[in-house]
Short mmCIF file of C-alpha atoms and ligand atoms in Angstrom, two decimals:
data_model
loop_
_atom_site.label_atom_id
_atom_site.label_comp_id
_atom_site.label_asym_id
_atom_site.label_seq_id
_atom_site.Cartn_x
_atom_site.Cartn_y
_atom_site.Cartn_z
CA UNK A 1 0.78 18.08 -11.97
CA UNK A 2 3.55 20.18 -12.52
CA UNK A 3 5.96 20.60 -15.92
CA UNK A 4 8.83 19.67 -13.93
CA UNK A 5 10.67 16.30 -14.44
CA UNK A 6 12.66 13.96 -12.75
CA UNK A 7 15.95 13.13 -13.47
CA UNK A 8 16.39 8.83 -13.48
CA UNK A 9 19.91 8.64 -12.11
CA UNK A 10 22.13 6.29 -10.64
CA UNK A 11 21.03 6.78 -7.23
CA UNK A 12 16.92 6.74 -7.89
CA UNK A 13 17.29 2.97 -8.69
CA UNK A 14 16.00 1.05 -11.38
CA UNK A 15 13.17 -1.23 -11.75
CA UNK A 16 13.29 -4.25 -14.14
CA UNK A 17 10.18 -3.32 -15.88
CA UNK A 18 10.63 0.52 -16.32
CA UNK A 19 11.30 0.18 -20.11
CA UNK A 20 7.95 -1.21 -20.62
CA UNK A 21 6.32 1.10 -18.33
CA UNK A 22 7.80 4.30 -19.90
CA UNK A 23 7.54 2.58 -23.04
CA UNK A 24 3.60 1.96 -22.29
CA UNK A 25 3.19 6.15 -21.85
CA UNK A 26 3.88 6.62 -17.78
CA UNK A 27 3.49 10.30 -17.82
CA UNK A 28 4.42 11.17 -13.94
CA UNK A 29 5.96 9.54 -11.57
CA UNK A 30 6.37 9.74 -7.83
CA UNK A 31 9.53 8.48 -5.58
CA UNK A 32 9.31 5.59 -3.61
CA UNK A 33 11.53 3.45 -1.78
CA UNK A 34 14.69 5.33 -3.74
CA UNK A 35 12.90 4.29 -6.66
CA UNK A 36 10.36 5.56 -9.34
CA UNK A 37 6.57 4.27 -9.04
CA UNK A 38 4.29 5.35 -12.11
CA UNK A 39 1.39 7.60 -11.22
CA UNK A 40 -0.53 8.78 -14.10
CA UNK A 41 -0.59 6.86 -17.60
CA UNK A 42 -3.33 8.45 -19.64
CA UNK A 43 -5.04 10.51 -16.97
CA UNK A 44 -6.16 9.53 -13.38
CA UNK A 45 -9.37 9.46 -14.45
CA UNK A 46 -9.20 7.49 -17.54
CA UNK A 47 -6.67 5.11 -15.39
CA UNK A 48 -9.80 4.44 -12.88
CA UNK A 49 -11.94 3.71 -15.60
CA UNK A 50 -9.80 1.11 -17.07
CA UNK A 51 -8.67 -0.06 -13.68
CA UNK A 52 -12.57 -0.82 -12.70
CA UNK A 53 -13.38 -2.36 -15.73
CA UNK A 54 -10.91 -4.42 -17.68
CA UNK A 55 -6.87 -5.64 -16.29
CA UNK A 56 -3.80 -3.57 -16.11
CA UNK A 57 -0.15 -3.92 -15.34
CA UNK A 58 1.56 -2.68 -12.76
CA UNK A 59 5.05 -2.24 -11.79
CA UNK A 60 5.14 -1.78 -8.43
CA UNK A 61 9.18 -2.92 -7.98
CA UNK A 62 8.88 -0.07 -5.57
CA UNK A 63 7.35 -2.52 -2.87
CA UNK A 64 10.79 -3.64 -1.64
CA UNK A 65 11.39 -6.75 0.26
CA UNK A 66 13.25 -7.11 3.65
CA UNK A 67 13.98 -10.68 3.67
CA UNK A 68 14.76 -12.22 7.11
CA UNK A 69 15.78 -15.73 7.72
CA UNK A 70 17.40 -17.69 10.25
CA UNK A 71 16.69 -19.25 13.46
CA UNK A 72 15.59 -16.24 14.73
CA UNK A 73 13.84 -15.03 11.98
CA UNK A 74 9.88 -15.10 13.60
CA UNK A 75 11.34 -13.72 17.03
CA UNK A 76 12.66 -10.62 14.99
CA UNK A 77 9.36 -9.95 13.05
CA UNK A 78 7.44 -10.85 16.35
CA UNK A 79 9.52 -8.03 17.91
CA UNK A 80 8.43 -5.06 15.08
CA UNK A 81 4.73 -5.67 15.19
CA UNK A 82 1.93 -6.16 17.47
CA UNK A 83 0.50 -8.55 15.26
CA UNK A 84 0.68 -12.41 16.21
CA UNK A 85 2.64 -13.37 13.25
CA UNK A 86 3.16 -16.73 14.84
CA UNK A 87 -0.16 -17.40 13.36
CA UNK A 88 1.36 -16.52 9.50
CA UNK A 89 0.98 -19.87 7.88
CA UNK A 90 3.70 -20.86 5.18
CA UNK A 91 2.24 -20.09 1.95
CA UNK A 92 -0.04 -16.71 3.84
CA UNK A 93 0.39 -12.70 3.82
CA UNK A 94 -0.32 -10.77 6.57
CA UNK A 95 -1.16 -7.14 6.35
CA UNK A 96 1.01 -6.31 9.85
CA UNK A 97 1.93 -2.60 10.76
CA UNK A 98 5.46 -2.16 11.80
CA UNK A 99 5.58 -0.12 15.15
CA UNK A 100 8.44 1.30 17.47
CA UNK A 101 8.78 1.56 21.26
CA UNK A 102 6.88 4.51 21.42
CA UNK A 103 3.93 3.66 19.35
CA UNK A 104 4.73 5.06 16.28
CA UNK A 105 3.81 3.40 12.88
CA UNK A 106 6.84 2.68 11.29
CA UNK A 107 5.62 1.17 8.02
CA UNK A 108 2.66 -0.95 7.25
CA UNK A 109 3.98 -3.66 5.02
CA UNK A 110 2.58 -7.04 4.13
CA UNK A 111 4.74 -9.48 5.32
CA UNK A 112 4.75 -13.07 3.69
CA UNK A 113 5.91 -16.28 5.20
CA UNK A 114 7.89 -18.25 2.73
CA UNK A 115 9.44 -20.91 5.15
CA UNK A 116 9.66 -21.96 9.01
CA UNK A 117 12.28 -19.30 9.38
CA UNK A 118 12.31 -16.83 6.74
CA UNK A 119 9.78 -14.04 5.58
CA UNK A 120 9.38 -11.63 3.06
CA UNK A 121 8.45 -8.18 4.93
CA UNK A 122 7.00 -6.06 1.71
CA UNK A 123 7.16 -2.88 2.50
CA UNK A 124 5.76 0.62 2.30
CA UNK A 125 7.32 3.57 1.66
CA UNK A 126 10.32 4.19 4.78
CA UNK A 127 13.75 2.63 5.67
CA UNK A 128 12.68 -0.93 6.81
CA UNK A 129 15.95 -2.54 6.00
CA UNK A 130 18.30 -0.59 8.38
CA UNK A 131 15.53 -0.36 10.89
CA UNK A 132 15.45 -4.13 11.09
CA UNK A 133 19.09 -4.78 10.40
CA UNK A 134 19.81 -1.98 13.34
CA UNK A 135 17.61 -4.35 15.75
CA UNK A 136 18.91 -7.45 14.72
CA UNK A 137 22.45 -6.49 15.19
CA UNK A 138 21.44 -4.78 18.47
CA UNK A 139 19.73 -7.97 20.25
CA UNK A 140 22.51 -10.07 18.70
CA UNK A 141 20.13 -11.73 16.90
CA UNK A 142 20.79 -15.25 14.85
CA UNK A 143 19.05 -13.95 11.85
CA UNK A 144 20.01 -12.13 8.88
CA UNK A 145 18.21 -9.05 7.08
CA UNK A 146 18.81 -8.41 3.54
CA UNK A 147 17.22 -7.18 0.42
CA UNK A 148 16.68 -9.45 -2.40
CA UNK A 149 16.45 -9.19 -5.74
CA UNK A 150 12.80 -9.19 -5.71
CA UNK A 151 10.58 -7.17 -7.52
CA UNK A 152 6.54 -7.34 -7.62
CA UNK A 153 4.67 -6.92 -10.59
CA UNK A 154 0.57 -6.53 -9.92
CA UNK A 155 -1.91 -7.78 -11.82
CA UNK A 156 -5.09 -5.66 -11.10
CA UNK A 157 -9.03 -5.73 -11.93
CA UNK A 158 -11.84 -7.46 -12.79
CA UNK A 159 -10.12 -9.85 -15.77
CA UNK A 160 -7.19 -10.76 -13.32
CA UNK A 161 -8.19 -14.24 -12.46
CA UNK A 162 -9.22 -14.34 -16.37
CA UNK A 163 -5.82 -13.50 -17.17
CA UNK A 164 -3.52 -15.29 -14.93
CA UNK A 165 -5.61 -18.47 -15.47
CA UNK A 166 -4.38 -18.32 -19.10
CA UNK A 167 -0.98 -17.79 -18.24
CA UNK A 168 -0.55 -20.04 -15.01
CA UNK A 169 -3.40 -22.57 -15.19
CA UNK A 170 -6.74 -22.64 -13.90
CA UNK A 171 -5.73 -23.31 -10.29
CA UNK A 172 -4.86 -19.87 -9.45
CA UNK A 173 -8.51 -19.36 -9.23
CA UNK A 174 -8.48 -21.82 -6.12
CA UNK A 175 -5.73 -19.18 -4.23
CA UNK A 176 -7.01 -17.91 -1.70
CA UNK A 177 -7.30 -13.89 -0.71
CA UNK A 178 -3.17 -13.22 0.92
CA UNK A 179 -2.41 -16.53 0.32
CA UNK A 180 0.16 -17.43 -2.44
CA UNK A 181 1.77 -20.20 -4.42
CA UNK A 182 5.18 -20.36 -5.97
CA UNK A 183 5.05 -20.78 -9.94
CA UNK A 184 7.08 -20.65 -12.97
CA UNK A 185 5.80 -17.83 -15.78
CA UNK A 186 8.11 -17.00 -18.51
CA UNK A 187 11.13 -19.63 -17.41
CA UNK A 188 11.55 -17.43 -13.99
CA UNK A 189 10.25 -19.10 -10.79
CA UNK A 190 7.77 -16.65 -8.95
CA UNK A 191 5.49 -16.15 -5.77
CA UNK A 192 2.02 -15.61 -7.22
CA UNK A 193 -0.13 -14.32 -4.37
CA UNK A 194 -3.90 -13.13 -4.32
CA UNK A 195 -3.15 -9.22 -3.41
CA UNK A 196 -2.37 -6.03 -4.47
CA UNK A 197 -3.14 -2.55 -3.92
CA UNK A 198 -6.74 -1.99 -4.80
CA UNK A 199 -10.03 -3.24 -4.47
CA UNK A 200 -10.70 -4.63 -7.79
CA UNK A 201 -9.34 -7.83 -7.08
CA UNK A 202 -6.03 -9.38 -8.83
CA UNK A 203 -2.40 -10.88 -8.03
CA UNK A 204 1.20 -10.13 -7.34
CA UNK A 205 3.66 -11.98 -9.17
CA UNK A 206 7.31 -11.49 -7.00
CA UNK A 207 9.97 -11.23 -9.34
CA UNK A 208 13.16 -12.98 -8.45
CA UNK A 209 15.92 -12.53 -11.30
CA UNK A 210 16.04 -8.54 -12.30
CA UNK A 211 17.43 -10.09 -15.61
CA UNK A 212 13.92 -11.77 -16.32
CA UNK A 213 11.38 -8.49 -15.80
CA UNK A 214 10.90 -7.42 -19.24
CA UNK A 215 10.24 -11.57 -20.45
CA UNK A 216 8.02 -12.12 -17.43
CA UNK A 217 6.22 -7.87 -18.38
CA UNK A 218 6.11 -9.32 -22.07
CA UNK A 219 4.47 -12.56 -21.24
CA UNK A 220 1.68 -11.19 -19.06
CA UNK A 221 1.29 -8.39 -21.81
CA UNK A 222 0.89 -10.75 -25.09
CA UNK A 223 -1.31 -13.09 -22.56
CA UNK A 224 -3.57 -9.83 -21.71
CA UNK A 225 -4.08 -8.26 -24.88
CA UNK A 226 -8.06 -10.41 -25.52
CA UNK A 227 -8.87 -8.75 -21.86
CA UNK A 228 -8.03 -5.50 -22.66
CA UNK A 229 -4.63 -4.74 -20.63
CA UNK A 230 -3.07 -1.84 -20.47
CA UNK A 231 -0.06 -0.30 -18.37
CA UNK A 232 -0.87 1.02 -14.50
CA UNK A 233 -0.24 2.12 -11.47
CA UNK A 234 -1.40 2.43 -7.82
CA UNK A 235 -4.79 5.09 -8.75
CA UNK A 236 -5.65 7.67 -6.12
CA UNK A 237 -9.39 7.73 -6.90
CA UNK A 238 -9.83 3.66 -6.91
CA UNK A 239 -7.51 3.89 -3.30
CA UNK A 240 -9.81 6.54 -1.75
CA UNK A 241 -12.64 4.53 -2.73
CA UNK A 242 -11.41 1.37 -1.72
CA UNK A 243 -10.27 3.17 1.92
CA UNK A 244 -6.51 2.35 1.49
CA UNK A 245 -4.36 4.65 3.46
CA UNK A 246 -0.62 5.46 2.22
CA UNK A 247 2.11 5.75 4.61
CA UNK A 248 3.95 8.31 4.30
CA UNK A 249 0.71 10.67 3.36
CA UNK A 250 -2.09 9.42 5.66
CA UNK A 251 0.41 8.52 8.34
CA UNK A 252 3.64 8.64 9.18
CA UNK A 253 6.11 7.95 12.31
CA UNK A 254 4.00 10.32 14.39
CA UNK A 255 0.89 7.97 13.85
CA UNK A 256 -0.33 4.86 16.18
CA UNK A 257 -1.94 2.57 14.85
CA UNK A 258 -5.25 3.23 16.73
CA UNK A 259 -5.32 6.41 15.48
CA UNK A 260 -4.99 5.04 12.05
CA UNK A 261 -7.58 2.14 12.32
CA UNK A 262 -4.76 -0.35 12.16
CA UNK A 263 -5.59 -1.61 14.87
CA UNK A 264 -8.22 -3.10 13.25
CA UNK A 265 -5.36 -5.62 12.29
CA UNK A 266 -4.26 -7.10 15.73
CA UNK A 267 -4.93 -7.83 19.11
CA UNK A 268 -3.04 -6.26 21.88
CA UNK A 269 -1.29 -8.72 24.24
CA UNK A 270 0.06 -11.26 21.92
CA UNK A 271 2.06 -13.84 23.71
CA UNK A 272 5.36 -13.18 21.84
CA UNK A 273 7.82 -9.83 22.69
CA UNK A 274 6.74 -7.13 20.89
CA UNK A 275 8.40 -3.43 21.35
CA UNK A 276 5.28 -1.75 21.36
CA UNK A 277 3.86 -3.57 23.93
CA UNK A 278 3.68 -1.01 26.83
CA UNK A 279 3.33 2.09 24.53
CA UNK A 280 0.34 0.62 23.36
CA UNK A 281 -1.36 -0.39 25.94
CA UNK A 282 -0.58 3.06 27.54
CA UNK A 283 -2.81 4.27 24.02
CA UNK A 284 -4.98 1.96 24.84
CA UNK A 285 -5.60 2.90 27.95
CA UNK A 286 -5.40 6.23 27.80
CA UNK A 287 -7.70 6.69 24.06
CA UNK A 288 -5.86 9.22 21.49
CA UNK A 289 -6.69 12.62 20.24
CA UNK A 290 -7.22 12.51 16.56
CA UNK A 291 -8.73 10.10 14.22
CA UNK A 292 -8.38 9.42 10.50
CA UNK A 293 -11.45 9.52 9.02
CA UNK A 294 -13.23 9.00 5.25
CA UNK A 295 -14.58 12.45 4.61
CA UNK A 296 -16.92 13.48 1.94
CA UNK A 297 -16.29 17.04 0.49
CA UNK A 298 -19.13 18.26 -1.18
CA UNK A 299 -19.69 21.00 -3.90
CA UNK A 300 -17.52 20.79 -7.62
CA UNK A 301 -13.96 19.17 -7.80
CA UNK A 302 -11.27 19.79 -5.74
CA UNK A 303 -7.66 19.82 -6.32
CA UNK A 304 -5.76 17.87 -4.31
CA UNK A 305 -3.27 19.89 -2.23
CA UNK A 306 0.56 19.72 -2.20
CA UNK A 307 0.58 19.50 1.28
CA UNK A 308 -2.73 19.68 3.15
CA UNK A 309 -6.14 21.90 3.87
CA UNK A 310 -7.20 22.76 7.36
CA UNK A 311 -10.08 21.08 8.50
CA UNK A 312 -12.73 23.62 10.81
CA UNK A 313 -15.77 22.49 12.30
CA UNK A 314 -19.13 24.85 12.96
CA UNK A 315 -16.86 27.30 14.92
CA UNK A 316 -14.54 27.74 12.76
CA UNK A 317 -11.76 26.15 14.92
CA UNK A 318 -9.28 23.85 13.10
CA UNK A 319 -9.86 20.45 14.02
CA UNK A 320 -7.45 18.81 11.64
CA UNK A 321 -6.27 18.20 8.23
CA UNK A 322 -6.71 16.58 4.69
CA UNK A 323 -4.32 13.82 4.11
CA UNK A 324 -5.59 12.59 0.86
CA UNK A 325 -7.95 13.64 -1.78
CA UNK A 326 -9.55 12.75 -4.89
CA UNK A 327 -12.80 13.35 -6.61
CA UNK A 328 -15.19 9.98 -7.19
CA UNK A 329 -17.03 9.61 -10.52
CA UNK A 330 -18.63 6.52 -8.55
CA UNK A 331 -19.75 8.79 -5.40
CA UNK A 332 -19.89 11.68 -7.44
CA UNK A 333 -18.10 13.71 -4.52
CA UNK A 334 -14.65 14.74 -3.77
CA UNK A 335 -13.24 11.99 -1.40
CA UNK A 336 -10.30 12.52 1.31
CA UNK A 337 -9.04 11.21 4.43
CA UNK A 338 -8.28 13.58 6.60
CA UNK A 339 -6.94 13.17 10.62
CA UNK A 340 -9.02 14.88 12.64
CA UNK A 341 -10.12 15.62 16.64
CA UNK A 342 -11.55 12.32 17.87
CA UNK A 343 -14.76 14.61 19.26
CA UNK A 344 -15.46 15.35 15.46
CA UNK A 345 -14.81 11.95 14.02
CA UNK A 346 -18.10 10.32 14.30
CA UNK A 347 -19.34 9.32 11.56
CA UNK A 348 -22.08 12.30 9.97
CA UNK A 349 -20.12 14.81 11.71
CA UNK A 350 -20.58 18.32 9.77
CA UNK A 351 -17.14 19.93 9.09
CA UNK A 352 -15.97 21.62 6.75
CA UNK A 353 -12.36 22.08 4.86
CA UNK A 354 -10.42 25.44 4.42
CA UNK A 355 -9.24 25.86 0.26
CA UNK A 356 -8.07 29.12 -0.81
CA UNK A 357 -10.71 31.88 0.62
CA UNK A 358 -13.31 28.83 0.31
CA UNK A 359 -14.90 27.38 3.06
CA UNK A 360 -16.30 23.82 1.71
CA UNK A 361 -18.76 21.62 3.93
CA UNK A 362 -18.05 18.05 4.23
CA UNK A 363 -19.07 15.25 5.96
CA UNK A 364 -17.67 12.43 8.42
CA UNK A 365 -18.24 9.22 6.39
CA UNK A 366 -17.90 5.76 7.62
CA UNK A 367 -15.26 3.13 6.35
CA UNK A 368 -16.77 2.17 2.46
CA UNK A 369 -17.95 6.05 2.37
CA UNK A 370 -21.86 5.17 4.12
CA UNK A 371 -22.75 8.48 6.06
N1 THG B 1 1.55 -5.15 -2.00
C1 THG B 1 2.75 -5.54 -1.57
N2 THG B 1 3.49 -4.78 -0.76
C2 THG B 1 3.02 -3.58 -0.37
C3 THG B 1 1.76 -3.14 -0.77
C4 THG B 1 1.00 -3.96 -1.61
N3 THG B 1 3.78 -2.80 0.44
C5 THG B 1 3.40 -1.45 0.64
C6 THG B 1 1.93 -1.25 0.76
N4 THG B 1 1.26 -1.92 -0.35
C7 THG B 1 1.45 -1.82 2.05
N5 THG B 1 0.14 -1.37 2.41
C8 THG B 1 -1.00 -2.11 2.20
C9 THG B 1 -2.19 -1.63 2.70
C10 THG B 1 -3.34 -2.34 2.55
C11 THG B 1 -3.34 -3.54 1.89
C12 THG B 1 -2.17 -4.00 1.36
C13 THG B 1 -0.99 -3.31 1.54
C14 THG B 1 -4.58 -4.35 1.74
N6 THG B 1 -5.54 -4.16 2.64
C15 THG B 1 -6.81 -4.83 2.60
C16 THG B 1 -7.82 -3.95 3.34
O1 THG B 1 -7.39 -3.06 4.07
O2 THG B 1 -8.98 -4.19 3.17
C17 THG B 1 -6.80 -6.21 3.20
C18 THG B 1 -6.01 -6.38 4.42
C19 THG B 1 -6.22 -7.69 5.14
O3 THG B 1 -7.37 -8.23 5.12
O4 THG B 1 -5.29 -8.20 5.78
O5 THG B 1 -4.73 -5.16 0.82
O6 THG B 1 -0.13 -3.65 -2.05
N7 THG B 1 3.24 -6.71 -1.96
#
């Protein structure tokens, strides 16, 4: 972290829980989405610790909805992913990456069905709206692509269900992992789902009046105060652990999806049109050249870099590079992913990762860090 600051203007739009957030000691924040996201409260550390242990608050207004609705609604979101969203029940999330004609990712969102025709495409952090409004227009689509006034607010950690049983009821134990419910919490009607971004378990409660954020923040606050809750945000540490990749860091518009392990997500040849179709078969066919991978740097902690550190392998030939990187009190290791050569990707592969005049060995990990 750097002394500078950023400057909350007009343009970097607000959320309707900032106040509280600021007000609850957010010491950094990043941009996303055109609009501030918390990333530090008392220290990253100290934010883990919490995270893992007790329930915290997030305001992650940053996770923007596209809504689309209409009759052609499912043959639009059909169109942006390979995933068979057909199969997206009323009432279910699906984690679906968003991918163009030539195979690039454009955005892995979750993307909720809230009706026959409309959804709720929650995105990461790129353009989705025009992207989808462009195509709509383009196919003369009966559909229409907006952003609402939606705004998520995650409940996060072991005390979640705890929490939100207090506040909601003791049937939001019985939702079900991306499935959610709609509910009224603090006089504002809201989609409740079981999600979020960690592994510690917890909810998402979609705003849908701005006007109501800080009731709806205050409610959940007074309600969490016996379990412990404090302010939080999206933790680097908890996502390396957890394996959750960011777009815009671990992959961007120059990934596919296979070499991202998104594929892990869908099943090529879905019987609805899909823009990707031939450009990922072609992948498929044809394999790709670099993989991301968990990798395990050993030795003392690491910063993590502005941009990125080579990755070498025995040779000393640059194989690829760190994406994201943390150090684990729970491994007790530094933790990154990093894209590299698909030769070098198995998993115990010796490499090693270039910092400064320091030459660092590290190790090809599988997914939940096993080596
Ligand atoms: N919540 C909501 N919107 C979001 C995010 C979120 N939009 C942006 C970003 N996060 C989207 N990216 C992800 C990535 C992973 C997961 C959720 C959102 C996730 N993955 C689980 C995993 O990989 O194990 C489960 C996926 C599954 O089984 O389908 O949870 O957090 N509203």
């Amino acid at each position: 972290m750097t002394a500078s600051q950023i400057v909350f203007s007009r343009r970097l739009r607000q959320t309707p829980f900032e106040e509280r957030a600021i007000a609850q000691g957010a010491k950094a924040f990043t941009i996303y989405n055109h609009m501030p996201l918390s990333s530090v409260y008392e220290s990253p550390e100290a934010d883990y610790r919490h995270l893992c242990e007790h329930v915290q608050l997030w305001d992650v207004s940053v996770e923007r909805q596209v809504e689309v609705i209409g009759p052609d609604a499912l043959t639009l979101v059909e169109l942006v992913t390979p995933r068979d969203m057909s199969k997206c029940k009323v009432g279910q999330c699906m984690y679906a990456p968003l991918v163009d004609e030539f195979g690039g990712v454009v955005n892995d969102p979750i993307i909720l069905r809230l009706a026959d025709d409309r959804f709720w495409v929650s995105i990461a952090d790129s353009d989705v709206l025009l992207w989808m409004k462009g195509i709509a227009f383009g196919r003369g689509m009966d559909v229409t692509v907006f952003e609402p006034d939606v705004s998520p607010l995650a409940v996060q950690g072991p005390k979640s269900d705890a929490l939100m049983a207090t506040v909601v009821g003791p049937e939001v134990k019985d939702i079900g992992f991306f499935k959610f419910i709609t509910t009224t919490i603090a006089d504002t009607e809201v989609v409740l789902a079981r999600s979020g971004w960690s592994g510690q378990g917890g909810f998402e409660i979609y705003l849908q009046d701005s006007s109501k954020g800080l009731a709806l923040w205050d409610t959940i606050w007074e309600a969490g105060q016996p379990f412990h809750i404090r302010a939080g945000c999206p933790n680097l540490i908890e996502r390396l652990e957890t394996g959750l990749l960011s777009y815009g860091s671990d992959m961007t518009l120059e990934n596919n999806p296979f070499e991202c392990g998104l594929d892990r997500f869908f099943v090529l040849g879905k019987s609805a049109e899909y823009m990707s179709r031939d450009a990922l078969d072609a992948i498929a066919t044809n394999g790709v050249s670099q993989k991301i991978v968990n990798l395990k740097i050993s030795g003392q902690p690491v910063r993590a870099p502005r941009s990125t550190y080579q990755v070498e392998n025995e040779s000393g030939q640059t194989v690829g590079y760190v994406t994201s990187l943390a150090w684990s009190p729970k491994y007790e290791s530094n933790l990154s992913f990093a894209s590299v050569a698909v030769s070098d990707s198995i998993p115990g592969t010796t490499l090693y990762v270039r910092v400064g005049d320091k030459r660092l060995s590290c190790v090809v990990c599988k997914q939940g860090w096993e080596c």
